[in-house]
């Protein structure tokens, strides 16, 4: 059995037989089957070199830098993240993984908001919210593996009777299209308003028909769960207090950050006592002159105005795959695909620790590369 | 997925009855249900209809892929989420600890299995529509990208 | 009605970026391949919006926001609300990032990732 690192579901039931990979979704199967396509080579200023020279050059750049940002690490193991934190401490670097889930993740770690495991969801959850996330596209097996569709200990009668699905989104996503029998889709233009409406209804007040219907279902069970994605985080902004009250009234909250080891990143950061930085803000303020990008492609995810500023920095890219950012980097250091070519541990989206089961071996991986850089400083 | 109307539009529309059907429309229906073959429409093989015939042949390729139960998978639309596999009542019954509980299916010969990221039809003989001839649409209903279709619903 | 459609062929819509699993899987494979362009350089509008403004599924359109523009393939699907345009998250959506975008027909070719990349450096 292989553990897929295609997203933060970290599905651990994958069978591989030669060139056939079973049960992994298109994202996970592609990650494995296309592993040798578009691989990076060691580069300095776009010219081929060997990996040791590339690492040496990275060290030189770091020595000459005033302020560094370390960015990415979502595809790195907990072990590699730990070394990255040490590196950050040593050179007083900012650290960011580009995810906006930091605040809620920290609240879960501090136990300020009730959370649970996906296994418990499968066994006990009745009302299942997907709020501001199109899970079918971002974590394709989430619903079939852990939440709405599978049968669990106390949920033996299947999704049509034993679960109630609520999808809240600004648009009718593929996930929203699954809200059929015993389910509801609520179109939201203002998440905070709907949360307030829910709070009112939960306390017996007046609310819209849809909200009242869901509240009636919520009251049928003491185990309900809210999965929240990027859309929800955006909708909430900095106002988390009402949301926490809402979760406490309903049941549990589990983030749906698809980035594979994003929760691991937040935990590593939390344990190291480093505050999470926001690279986009740092770029706008022109507060950094160098960035180490680990397994991430900010040019493929940051708005143009900000990314253009990033392109002006000294860039050290550590990545197994060619990316837009690697194309413009000063130094490129090839790495291993975590879970495929190197092992270690990661945290699933619900903070459950999972041990990876690599199929291949690799001489270099994020942990080793970061260690050499740290050693060179 | 072609509808009988899509095919009808390309037929000679003369209702000549050479195919044994009363109308071109009913021939179109039977073509899709695989009860008639394209060759039964003699006029369509005249040179003047060549282009239309080619188009119909393209459309029928999809129909050809349909299994004995009428279940068709459009692989390009499948993301391999496994919803169809986990909801299938036969899978739940035969493999409660595997597919029924959300895991990858453990049956040697299931109806459907995700391979290389895409759902594949492995053995339709277990499908409820096959033996019991019951109307089951669970798999299709829970595929939000319409990667699964049934012939008779087209 | 139809005859006036061509004069209406320019529309401003709210931009929503979204994660598309098919795009993600090809992006993981190779960002400089054809499949990446096919799955990323697209803009989706609602069938009703397409009808009103005379757009056809599959045509190439010029999408502009602020002072930037790129040519993308137009798709029609109900996953887009009527007043919004959907672009899958990628360098294309990032390049065009804005609250609103304008869509109009064009005879041009689809913008390639390399063309976009040049505008960053
Ligand atoms: S859902 Fe995520 S972890 Fe599971 S197979 Fe798909 S990509 Fe891999
Ligand atoms: S029609 Fe019913 S029995 Fe047949 S494969 Fe689909 S869900 Fe299973
Ligand atoms: S056919 Fe549909 S439901 Fe089945 S795995 Fe593919 S996308 Fe999911």
XYZ file of C-alpha atoms in Angstrom, chain A residues 171-174 177, chain B residues 144 146, chain C residues 44-48 75-82 86:
21
model
C -21.261 29.413 -6.972
C -22.721 26.080 -7.947
C -19.514 24.082 -7.867
C -19.218 20.393 -8.690
C -24.117 19.624 -7.588
C -20.921 15.661 -10.545
C -21.367 13.483 -15.680
C -15.840 29.870 -18.199
C -19.077 31.809 -18.447
C -22.684 30.870 -17.766
C -24.785 29.578 -20.706
C -27.229 32.490 -20.336
C -16.029 27.648 -22.197
C -19.692 27.658 -21.370
C -20.873 25.898 -18.217
C -23.347 26.390 -15.435
C -20.615 26.135 -12.824
C -20.179 29.864 -13.557
C -22.823 32.203 -12.100
C -24.424 34.603 -14.599
C -14.396 31.613 -13.847
